[in-house]
GROMACS .gro file of N, CA and C in nm:
model
  522
    1THR      N    1   7.121  11.177   9.470
    1THR     CA    2   7.095  11.197   9.612
    1THR      C    3   7.022  11.080   9.675
    2CYS      N    4   6.969  10.988   9.595
    2CYS     CA    5   6.898  10.874   9.654
    2CYS      C    6   6.993  10.784   9.734
    3ALA      N    7   7.122  10.791   9.706
    3ALA     CA    8   7.218  10.705   9.776
    3ALA      C    9   7.260  10.763   9.911
    4LEU      N   10   7.234  10.890   9.934
    4LEU     CA   11   7.283  10.955  10.054
    4LEU      C   12   7.239  10.890  10.184
    5PRO      N   13   7.114  10.851  10.201
    5PRO     CA   14   7.075  10.791  10.329
    5PRO      C   15   7.150  10.662  10.362
    6ILE      N   16   7.204  10.596  10.263
    6ILE     CA   17   7.276  10.471  10.285
    6ILE      C   18   7.400  10.494  10.370
    7PHE      N   19   7.454  10.616  10.368
    7PHE     CA   20   7.575  10.646  10.441
    7PHE      C   21   7.557  10.652  10.592
    8GLY      N   22   7.436  10.658  10.639
    8GLY     CA   23   7.413  10.652  10.784
    8GLY      C   24   7.455  10.776  10.857
    9GLU      N   25   7.563  10.768  10.936
    9GLU     CA   26   7.599  10.870  11.033
    9GLU      C   27   7.676  10.990  10.979
   10VAL      N   28   7.711  10.993  10.852
   10VAL     CA   29   7.787  11.107  10.802
   10VAL      C   30   7.694  11.219  10.761
   11ASP      N   31   7.748  11.340  10.759
   11ASP     CA   32   7.665  11.453  10.721
   11ASP      C   33   7.638  11.451  10.570
   12ARG      N   34   7.539  11.525  10.532
   12ARG     CA   35   7.492  11.527  10.393
   12ARG      C   36   7.603  11.573  10.296
   13GLN      N   37   7.681  11.672  10.338
   13GLN     CA   38   7.788  11.724  10.253
   13GLN      C   39   7.895  11.617  10.226
   14THR      N   40   7.936  11.544  10.330
   14THR     CA   41   8.034  11.437  10.313
   14THR      C   42   7.978  11.326  10.225
   15ALA      N   43   7.853  11.291  10.248
   15ALA     CA   44   7.789  11.187  10.166
   15ALA      C   45   7.784  11.228  10.020
   16MET      N   46   7.749  11.353   9.994
   16MET     CA   47   7.743  11.402   9.856
   16MET      C   48   7.882  11.403   9.792
   17LYS      N   49   7.981  11.449   9.868
   17LYS     CA   50   8.119  11.453   9.817
   17LYS      C   51   8.168  11.312   9.784
   18THR      N   52   8.139  11.216   9.871
   18THR     CA   53   8.179  11.078   9.847
   18THR      C   54   8.111  11.022   9.722
   19THR      N   55   7.982  11.047   9.711
   19THR     CA   56   7.906  10.999   9.595
   19THR      C   57   7.961  11.057   9.465
   20LEU      N   58   7.986  11.188   9.464
   20LEU     CA   59   8.040  11.252   9.344
   20LEU      C   60   8.180  11.201   9.312
   21SER      N   61   8.262  11.182   9.416
   21SER     CA   62   8.398  11.131   9.395
   21SER      C   63   8.395  10.992   9.333
   22LEU      N   64   8.307  10.907   9.384
   22LEU     CA   65   8.295  10.772   9.330
   22LEU      C   66   8.253  10.776   9.183
   23GLN      N   67   8.153  10.857   9.153
   23GLN     CA   68   8.105  10.865   9.015
   23GLN      C   69   8.212  10.920   8.922
   24THR      N   70   8.281  11.023   8.966
   24THR     CA   71   8.383  11.086   8.884
   24THR      C   72   8.503  10.994   8.863
   25ALA      N   73   8.554  10.936   8.971
   25ALA     CA   74   8.676  10.856   8.963
   25ALA      C   75   8.653  10.721   8.895
   26PHE      N   76   8.538  10.660   8.921
   26PHE     CA   77   8.518  10.523   8.875
   26PHE      C   78   8.408  10.506   8.771
   27ASN      N   79   8.342  10.616   8.732
   27ASN     CA   80   8.241  10.608   8.626
   27ASN      C   81   8.136  10.500   8.654
   28LEU      N   82   8.074  10.506   8.769
   28LEU     CA   83   7.986  10.399   8.814
   28LEU      C   84   7.841  10.418   8.768
   29SER      N   85   7.776  10.307   8.738
   29SER     CA   86   7.632  10.308   8.713
   29SER      C   87   7.562  10.326   8.847
   30THR      N   88   7.432  10.346   8.844
   30THR     CA   89   7.355  10.362   8.968
   30THR      C   90   7.368  10.239   9.057
   31LYS      N   91   7.359  10.121   8.998
   31LYS     CA   92   7.373   9.995   9.074
   31LYS      C   93   7.514   9.982   9.131
   32GLU      N   94   7.614  10.010   9.048
   32GLU     CA   95   7.753  10.002   9.095
   32GLU      C   96   7.779  10.103   9.206
   33LEU      N   97   7.721  10.222   9.195
   33LEU     CA   98   7.736  10.324   9.296
   33LEU      C   99   7.677  10.275   9.429
   34SER      N  100   7.559  10.221   9.423
   34SER     CA  101   7.494  10.169   9.542
   34SER      C  102   7.578  10.057   9.605
   35ASP      N  103   7.628   9.965   9.523
   35ASP     CA  104   7.712   9.856   9.574
   35ASP      C  105   7.841   9.911   9.636
   36SER      N  106   7.899  10.013   9.573
   36SER     CA  107   8.022  10.072   9.624
   36SER      C  108   7.999  10.141   9.758
   37ILE      N  109   7.886  10.210   9.770
   37ILE     CA  110   7.853  10.277   9.896
   37ILE      C  111   7.836  10.173  10.007
   38ASN      N  112   7.768  10.065   9.976
   38ASN     CA  113   7.753   9.957  10.075
   38ASN      C  114   7.889   9.901  10.115
   39PHE      N  115   7.976   9.883  10.017
   39PHE     CA  116   8.110   9.832  10.044
   39PHE      C  117   8.188   9.929  10.132
   40LEU      N  118   8.183  10.059  10.101
   40LEU     CA  119   8.255  10.158  10.180
   40LEU      C  120   8.203  10.163  10.324
   41ASN      N  121   8.073  10.146  10.340
   41ASN     CA  122   8.018  10.139  10.476
   41ASN      C  123   8.075  10.019  10.550
   42ALA      N  124   8.086   9.906  10.483
   42ALA     CA  125   8.143   9.786  10.545
   42ALA      C  126   8.289   9.808  10.581
   43VAL      N  127   8.364   9.874  10.492
   43VAL     CA  128   8.505   9.905  10.519
   43VAL      C  129   8.515   9.991  10.645
   44GLU      N  130   8.430  10.093  10.653
   44GLU     CA  131   8.434  10.181  10.769
   44GLU      C  132   8.400  10.105  10.897
   45ASN      N  133   8.302  10.016  10.890
   45ASN     CA  134   8.258   9.943  11.009
   45ASN      C  135   8.356   9.835  11.053
   46GLN      N  136   8.437   9.783  10.961
   46GLN     CA  137   8.520   9.667  10.993
   46GLN      C  138   8.670   9.695  10.994
   47THR      N  139   8.710   9.818  10.963
   47THR     CA  140   8.853   9.849  10.958
   47THR      C  141   8.880   9.981  11.028
   48SER      N  142   9.005  10.022  11.025
   48SER     CA  143   9.045  10.150  11.086
   48SER      C  144   9.022  10.268  10.992
   49VAL      N  145   8.979  10.243  10.870
   49VAL     CA  146   8.957  10.349  10.772
   49VAL      C  147   8.816  10.405  10.786
   50SER      N  148   8.807  10.536  10.795
   50SER     CA  149   8.676  10.601  10.809
   50SER      C  150   8.623  10.642  10.672
   51LEU      N  151   8.496  10.672  10.667
   51LEU     CA  152   8.437  10.721  10.543
   51LEU      C  153   8.502  10.854  10.503
   52GLN      N  154   8.538  10.935  10.601
   52GLN     CA  155   8.608  11.061  10.571
   52GLN      C  156   8.743  11.033  10.505
   53ASP      N  157   8.815  10.931  10.553
   53ASP     CA  158   8.942  10.892  10.491
   53ASP      C  159   8.920  10.858  10.344
   54LEU      N  160   8.819  10.777  10.319
   54LEU     CA  161   8.790  10.734  10.182
   54LEU      C  162   8.746  10.852  10.096
   55THR      N  163   8.665  10.940  10.153
   55THR     CA  164   8.619  11.059  10.081
   55THR      C  165   8.737  11.147  10.042
   56ASP      N  166   8.835  11.158  10.129
   56ASP     CA  167   8.954  11.238  10.100
   56ASP      C  168   9.043  11.171   9.995
   57ALA      N  169   9.053  11.040   9.998
   57ALA     CA  170   9.144  10.967   9.911
   57ALA      C  171   9.090  10.945   9.769
   58ILE      N  172   8.963  10.921   9.756
   58ILE     CA  173   8.906  10.883   9.625
   58ILE      C  174   8.938  10.984   9.514
   59PRO      N  175   8.918  11.114   9.535
   59PRO     CA  176   8.949  11.206   9.425
   59PRO      C  177   9.098  11.211   9.390
   60LYS      N  178   9.184  11.187   9.489
   60LYS     CA  179   9.328  11.194   9.466
   60LYS      C  180   9.381  11.074   9.388
   61VAL      N  181   9.339  10.955   9.427
   61VAL     CA  182   9.400  10.835   9.369
   61VAL      C  183   9.302  10.747   9.291
   62GLY      N  184   9.173  10.772   9.307
   62GLY     CA  185   9.073  10.691   9.237
   62GLY      C  186   9.093  10.683   9.087
   63PRO      N  187   9.114  10.796   9.019
   63PRO     CA  188   9.134  10.789   8.873
   63PRO      C  189   9.256  10.706   8.833
   64VAL      N  190   9.361  10.712   8.914
   64VAL     CA  191   9.483  10.633   8.885
   64VAL      C  192   9.452  10.485   8.904
   65VAL      N  193   9.384  10.451   9.012
   65VAL     CA  194   9.346  10.312   9.039
   65VAL      C  195   9.262  10.259   8.923
   66LYS      N  196   9.164  10.336   8.880
   66LYS     CA  197   9.077  10.295   8.770
   66LYS      C  198   9.157  10.277   8.642
   67ALA      N  199   9.246  10.372   8.611
   67ALA     CA  200   9.327  10.365   8.490
   67ALA      C  201   9.418  10.242   8.488
   68LEU      N  202   9.454  10.193   8.607
   68LEU     CA  203   9.543  10.078   8.616
   68LEU      C  204   9.466   9.947   8.632
   69GLY      N  205   9.334   9.951   8.610
   69GLY     CA  206   9.255   9.829   8.613
   69GLY      C  207   9.194   9.797   8.747
   70GLY      N  208   9.201   9.890   8.842
   70GLY     CA  209   9.146   9.866   8.975
   70GLY      C  210   9.009   9.927   8.991
   71ASP      N  211   8.952   9.904   9.108
   71ASP     CA  212   8.820   9.959   9.139
   71ASP      C  213   8.820  10.011   9.282
   72VAL      N  214   8.704  10.053   9.328
   72VAL     CA  215   8.693  10.111   9.462
   72VAL      C  216   8.730  10.008   9.570
   73LYS      N  217   8.705   9.881   9.545
   73LYS     CA  218   8.743   9.778   9.642
   73LYS      C  219   8.894   9.768   9.653
   74ASP      N  220   8.962   9.770   9.539
   74ASP     CA  221   9.109   9.766   9.540
   74ASP      C  222   9.165   9.887   9.616
   75LEU      N  223   9.111  10.003   9.586
   75LEU     CA  224   9.155  10.125   9.653
   75LEU      C  225   9.136  10.112   9.804
   76SER      N  226   9.023  10.060   9.845
   76SER     CA  227   8.995  10.044   9.988
   76SER      C  228   9.094   9.950  10.054
   77VAL      N  229   9.124   9.839   9.990
   77VAL     CA  230   9.220   9.742  10.044
   77VAL      C  231   9.357   9.809  10.064
   78LEU      N  232   9.400   9.885   9.965
   78LEU     CA  233   9.530   9.951   9.973
   78LEU      C  234   9.532  10.057  10.084
   79LEU      N  235   9.424  10.134  10.095
   79LEU     CA  236   9.418  10.236  10.201
   79LEU      C  237   9.413  10.174  10.340
   80VAL      N  238   9.341  10.064  10.355
   80VAL     CA  239   9.337   9.996  10.485
   80VAL      C  240   9.477   9.949  10.524
   81ALA      N  241   9.550   9.890  10.429
   81ALA     CA  242   9.685   9.843  10.458
   81ALA      C  243   9.775   9.958  10.502
   82MET      N  244   9.762  10.071  10.434
   82MET     CA  245   9.845  10.185  10.469
   82MET      C  246   9.805  10.242  10.605
   83LYS      N  247   9.677  10.252  10.630
   83LYS     CA  248   9.628  10.306  10.758
   83LYS      C  249   9.674  10.215  10.874
   84GLU      N  250   9.671  10.084  10.851
   84GLU     CA  251   9.719   9.990  10.953
   84GLU      C  252   9.867  10.011  10.981
   85GLY      N  253   9.939  10.065  10.883
   85GLY     CA  254  10.081  10.094  10.900
   85GLY      C  255  10.107  10.235  10.950
   86GLY      N  256  10.001  10.305  10.990
   86GLY     CA  257  10.018  10.438  11.048
   86GLY      C  258  10.020  10.552  10.948
   87VAL      N  259   9.983  10.525  10.823
   87VAL     CA  260   9.983  10.628  10.719
   87VAL      C  261   9.841  10.683  10.706
   88ASN      N  262   9.825  10.815  10.719
   88ASN     CA  263   9.691  10.871  10.707
   88ASN      C  264   9.643  10.867  10.562
   89ALA      N  265   9.515  10.884  10.543
   89ALA     CA  266   9.454  10.865  10.411
   89ALA      C  267   9.509  10.961  10.306
   90ALA      N  268   9.529  11.086  10.341
   90ALA     CA  269   9.578  11.183  10.243
   90ALA      C  270   9.720  11.147  10.198
   91GLU      N  271   9.806  11.115  10.293
   91GLU     CA  272   9.943  11.074  10.259
   91GLU      C  273   9.943  10.942  10.183
   92GLY      N  274   9.856  10.850  10.225
   92GLY     CA  275   9.845  10.722  10.158
   92GLY      C  276   9.800  10.737  10.014
   93ALA      N  277   9.702  10.823   9.992
   93ALA     CA  278   9.652  10.846   9.856
   93ALA      C  279   9.762  10.904   9.767
   94ASN      N  280   9.837  10.999   9.819
   94ASN     CA  281   9.946  11.057   9.740
   94ASN      C  282  10.056  10.955   9.712
   95ALA      N  283  10.088  10.874   9.811
   95ALA     CA  284  10.190  10.771   9.792
   95ALA      C  285  10.144  10.669   9.688
   96LEU      N  286  10.018  10.631   9.695
   96LEU     CA  287   9.965  10.536   9.596
   96LEU      C  288   9.966  10.596   9.455
   97LYS      N  289   9.929  10.723   9.446
   97LYS     CA  290   9.923  10.788   9.315
   97LYS      C  291  10.058  10.782   9.245
   98SER      N  292  10.164  10.817   9.314
   98SER     CA  293  10.296  10.814   9.251
   98SER      C  294  10.353  10.672   9.249
   99GLY      N  295  10.327  10.596   9.354
   99GLY     CA  296  10.385  10.462   9.365
   99GLY      C  297  10.331  10.364   9.263
  100LEU      N  298  10.202  10.370   9.236
  100LEU     CA  299  10.144  10.279   9.137
  100LEU      C  300  10.201  10.303   8.999
  101ALA      N  301  10.222  10.430   8.966
  101ALA     CA  302  10.283  10.463   8.836
  101ALA      C  303  10.425  10.409   8.829
  102SER      N  304  10.499  10.419   8.940
  102SER     CA  305  10.636  10.367   8.942
  102SER      C  306  10.641  10.216   8.925
  103LEU      N  307  10.543  10.148   8.980
  103LEU     CA  308  10.540  10.002   8.969
  103LEU      C  309  10.513   9.955   8.826
  104ILE      N  310  10.421  10.022   8.758
  104ILE     CA  311  10.389   9.976   8.623
  104ILE      C  312  10.484  10.030   8.517
  105ASN      N  313  10.558  10.137   8.550
  105ASN     CA  314  10.652  10.194   8.455
  105ASN      C  315  10.779  10.237   8.530
  106PRO      N  316  10.856  10.138   8.576
  106PRO     CA  317  10.974  10.169   8.657
  106PRO      C  318  11.086  10.231   8.574
  107THR      N  319  11.171  10.306   8.641
  107THR     CA  320  11.289  10.358   8.574
  107THR      C  321  11.384  10.242   8.545
  108LYS      N  322  11.479  10.265   8.456
  108LYS     CA  323  11.577  10.161   8.425
  108LYS      C  324  11.657  10.126   8.550
  109GLN      N  325  11.693  10.227   8.628
  109GLN     CA  326  11.770  10.203   8.750
  109GLN      C  327  11.690  10.117   8.850
  110ALA      N  328  11.562  10.146   8.865
  110ALA     CA  329  11.479  10.068   8.956
  110ALA      C  330  11.466   9.924   8.906
  111SER      N  331  11.446   9.907   8.777
  111SER     CA  332  11.437   9.772   8.719
  111SER      C  333  11.566   9.695   8.740
  112ASP      N  334  11.679   9.762   8.718
  112ASP     CA  335  11.809   9.696   8.736
  112ASP      C  336  11.832   9.656   8.882
  113THR      N  337  11.797   9.743   8.975
  113THR     CA  338  11.812   9.711   9.117
  113THR      C  339  11.724   9.592   9.153
  114ALA      N  340  11.600   9.593   9.108
  114ALA     CA  341  11.509   9.482   9.136
  114ALA      C  342  11.563   9.352   9.078
  115LYS      N  343  11.615   9.358   8.956
  115LYS     CA  344  11.672   9.239   8.890
  115LYS      C  345  11.788   9.181   8.970
  116GLN      N  346  11.869   9.269   9.030
  116GLN     CA  347  11.981   9.223   9.113
  116GLN      C  348  11.932   9.137   9.228
  117TYR      N  349  11.808   9.158   9.269
  117TYR     CA  350  11.749   9.082   9.379
  117TYR      C  351  11.651   8.976   9.329
  118GLY      N  352  11.655   8.949   9.198
  118GLY     CA  353  11.573   8.844   9.142
  118GLY      C  354  11.428   8.882   9.115
  119ILE      N  355  11.397   9.011   9.110
  119ILE     CA  356  11.260   9.055   9.085
  119ILE      C  357  11.251   9.114   8.944
  120ASP      N  358  11.164   9.056   8.863
  120ASP     CA  359  11.143   9.102   8.726
  120ASP      C  360  11.017   9.190   8.722
  121LEU      N  361  11.037   9.321   8.738
  121LEU     CA  362  10.924   9.413   8.744
  121LEU      C  363  10.840   9.409   8.617
  122GLU      N  364  10.905   9.409   8.501
  122GLU     CA  365  10.832   9.404   8.374
  122GLU      C  366  10.752   9.275   8.364
  123GLY      N  367  10.810   9.165   8.407
  123GLY     CA  368  10.740   9.037   8.406
  123GLY      C  369  10.618   9.036   8.496
  124ILE      N  370  10.630   9.099   8.613
  124ILE     CA  371  10.516   9.107   8.705
  124ILE      C  372  10.402   9.183   8.641
  125VAL      N  373  10.432   9.296   8.579
  125VAL     CA  374  10.329   9.379   8.516
  125VAL      C  375  10.265   9.303   8.398
  126LYS      N  376  10.347   9.241   8.317
  126LYS     CA  377  10.293   9.168   8.200
  126LYS      C  378  10.210   9.048   8.241
  127ARG      N  379  10.255   8.975   8.343
  127ARG     CA  380  10.182   8.857   8.390
  127ARG      C  381  10.042   8.889   8.439
  128ASN      N  382  10.028   9.006   8.498
  128ASN     CA  383   9.900   9.043   8.559
  128ASN      C  384   9.812   9.128   8.469
  129LYS      N  385   9.858   9.159   8.352
  129LYS     CA  386   9.780   9.221   8.243
  129LYS      C  387   9.677   9.325   8.287
  130GLY      N  388   9.722   9.429   8.351
  130GLY     CA  389   9.632   9.539   8.384
  130GLY      C  390   9.539   9.514   8.501
  131GLN      N  391   9.566   9.414   8.580
  131GLN     CA  392   9.488   9.390   8.703
  131GLN      C  393   9.570   9.446   8.819
  132LEU      N  394   9.520   9.551   8.878
  132LEU     CA  395   9.597   9.625   8.977
  132LEU      C  396   9.635   9.544   9.100
  133LEU      N  397   9.538   9.493   9.171
  133LEU     CA  398   9.568   9.423   9.296
  133LEU      C  399   9.654   9.298   9.274
  134PRO      N  400   9.626   9.215   9.172
  134PRO     CA  401   9.717   9.102   9.149
  134PRO      C  402   9.861   9.146   9.119
  135THR      N  403   9.878   9.259   9.051
  135THR     CA  404  10.013   9.310   9.023
  135THR      C  405  10.082   9.346   9.153
  136ILE      N  406  10.011   9.417   9.241
  136ILE     CA  407  10.069   9.458   9.369
  136ILE      C  408  10.101   9.338   9.456
  137LEU      N  409  10.010   9.241   9.459
  137LEU     CA  410  10.033   9.122   9.541
  137LEU      C  411  10.148   9.038   9.487
  138ASP      N  412  10.163   9.032   9.355
  138ASP     CA  413  10.274   8.959   9.294
  138ASP      C  414  10.407   9.026   9.333
  139PHE      N  415  10.411   9.158   9.328
  139PHE     CA  416  10.531   9.231   9.369
  139PHE      C  417  10.559   9.210   9.518
  140GLN      N  418  10.455   9.215   9.600
  140GLN     CA  419  10.472   9.192   9.743
  140GLN      C  420  10.530   9.053   9.770
  141LYS      N  421  10.480   8.954   9.698
  141LYS     CA  422  10.530   8.817   9.713
  141LYS      C  423  10.679   8.811   9.681
  142SER      N  424  10.721   8.883   9.577
  142SER     CA  425  10.863   8.888   9.542
  142SER      C  426  10.945   8.954   9.652
  143LEU      N  427  10.890   9.061   9.709
  143LEU     CA  428  10.962   9.130   9.818
  143LEU      C  429  10.982   9.039   9.939
  144MET      N  430  10.885   8.952   9.963
  144MET     CA  431  10.891   8.864  10.081
  144MET      C  432  11.006   8.765  10.075
  145THR      N  433  11.064   8.745   9.958
  145THR     CA  434  11.177   8.653   9.945
  145THR      C  435  11.310   8.719   9.982
  146LEU      N  436  11.307   8.851  10.004
  146LEU     CA  437  11.430   8.925  10.029
  146LEU      C  438  11.453   8.947  10.179
  147ASP      N  439  11.581   8.970  10.213
  147ASP     CA  440  11.609   9.011  10.350
  147ASP      C  441  11.568   9.158  10.362
  148GLU      N  442  11.573   9.212  10.484
  148GLU     CA  443  11.526   9.350  10.508
  148GLU      C  444  11.602   9.453  10.426
  149LEU      N  445  11.735   9.438  10.414
  149LEU     CA  446  11.814   9.534  10.339
  149LEU      C  447  11.778   9.529  10.190
  150GLY      N  448  11.768   9.411  10.135
  150GLY     CA  449  11.731   9.398   9.993
  150GLY      C  450  11.594   9.456   9.966
  151LYS      N  451  11.501   9.426  10.053
  151LYS     CA  452  11.365   9.479  10.040
  151LYS      C  453  11.368   9.632  10.043
  152ALA      N  454  11.443   9.688  10.137
  152ALA     CA  455  11.452   9.833  10.149
  152ALA      C  456  11.514   9.896  10.025
  153LYS      N  457  11.619   9.834   9.972
  153LYS     CA  458  11.684   9.889   9.852
  153LYS      C  459  11.591   9.888   9.732
  154VAL      N  460  11.517   9.780   9.714
  154VAL     CA  461  11.424   9.771   9.600
  154VAL      C  462  11.312   9.875   9.615
  155ILE      N  463  11.255   9.884   9.732
  155ILE     CA  464  11.145   9.980   9.755
  155ILE      C  465  11.196  10.123   9.736
  156GLU      N  466  11.312  10.154   9.790
  156GLU     CA  467  11.366  10.290   9.777
  156GLU      C  468  11.392  10.325   9.631
  157GLN      N  469  11.452  10.232   9.556
  157GLN     CA  470  11.481  10.260   9.416
  157GLN      C  471  11.354  10.276   9.332
  158LEU      N  472  11.257  10.192   9.359
  158LEU     CA  473  11.135  10.193   9.279
  158LEU      C  474  11.043  10.310   9.315
  159PHE      N  475  11.028  10.338   9.442
  159PHE     CA  476  10.929  10.435   9.485
  159PHE      C  477  10.988  10.567   9.535
  160GLY      N  478  11.118  10.572   9.558
  160GLY     CA  479  11.183  10.696   9.599
  160GLY      C  480  11.192  10.712   9.750
  161LYS      N  481  11.281  10.800   9.790
  161LYS     CA  482  11.306  10.825   9.931
  161LYS      C  483  11.184  10.884  10.000
  162TYR      N  484  11.114  10.974   9.932
  162TYR     CA  485  11.001  11.043   9.994
  162TYR      C  486  10.887  10.949  10.028
  163GLN      N  487  10.860  10.851   9.941
  163GLN     CA  488  10.748  10.759   9.963
  163GLN      C  489  10.791  10.628  10.029
  164PHE      N  490  10.918  10.614  10.060
  164PHE     CA  491  10.971  10.489  10.112
  164PHE      C  492  10.892  10.437  10.233
  165ALA      N  493  10.873  10.519  10.335
  165ALA     CA  494  10.805  10.473  10.457
  165ALA      C  495  10.660  10.437  10.430
  166ARG      N  496  10.593  10.517  10.349
  166ARG     CA  497  10.451  10.492  10.321
  166ARG      C  498  10.432  10.363  10.241
  167ILE      N  499  10.513  10.346  10.138
  167ILE     CA  500  10.502  10.226  10.055
  167ILE      C  501  10.546  10.102  10.134
  168SER      N  502  10.645  10.117  10.219
  168SER     CA  503  10.686  10.005  10.305
  168SER      C  504  10.571   9.964  10.395
  169ALA      N  505  10.499  10.062  10.449
  169ALA     CA  506  10.382  10.033  10.533
  169ALA      C  507  10.276   9.955  10.453
  170LEU      N  508  10.257   9.995  10.328
  170LEU     CA  509  10.161   9.924  10.243
  170LEU      C  510  10.199   9.777  10.231
  171PHE      N  511  10.321   9.749  10.192
  171PHE     CA  512  10.361   9.611  10.169
  171PHE      C  513  10.375   9.530  10.298
  172ASP      N  514  10.403   9.596  10.410
  172ASP     CA  515  10.409   9.526  10.538
  172ASP      C  516  10.271   9.487  10.589
  173ASN      N  517  10.167   9.560  10.548
  173ASN     CA  518  10.034   9.540  10.604
  173ASN      C  519   9.930   9.490  10.505
  174LEU      N  520   9.969   9.468  10.383
  174LEU     CA  521   9.875   9.424  10.280
  174LEU      C  522   9.836   9.279  10.301
   0.00000   0.00000   0.00000
């Protein structure tokens, strides 16, 4: 509870929920927790993402981000990109949860489609060795070499029809 006053204008319940979510999802030390809270405050003050957005998203996607080598900063960057693309935090968190898994372990069909457009998904994952944000940025860089139709086909095959718009927003705004 010593970290709660750092949150400023949010109510005590939201502050406690955020603190517990951070500790649970990212296994943070007291110092790391304090640094993360300061970072989240900066995100809220400088972007379109609110602390409530982050509080809602952390329990949903935080453990996946951590498992894939990311941290609360990576999660924040991804949520800001999605929010800038018009995707709310809850939808963004769900899209990230399924989408990140698809990127690191694509289906054979998705890999084949990407290869047709010159994108080596397995190579991207191996090159970045468990570093989440560099993996995503490497994939984004590959997408930027494609025309709109090619980009759409790769994203649809890799992430599915349901997450297509949300994941497209991520890569358009990252």
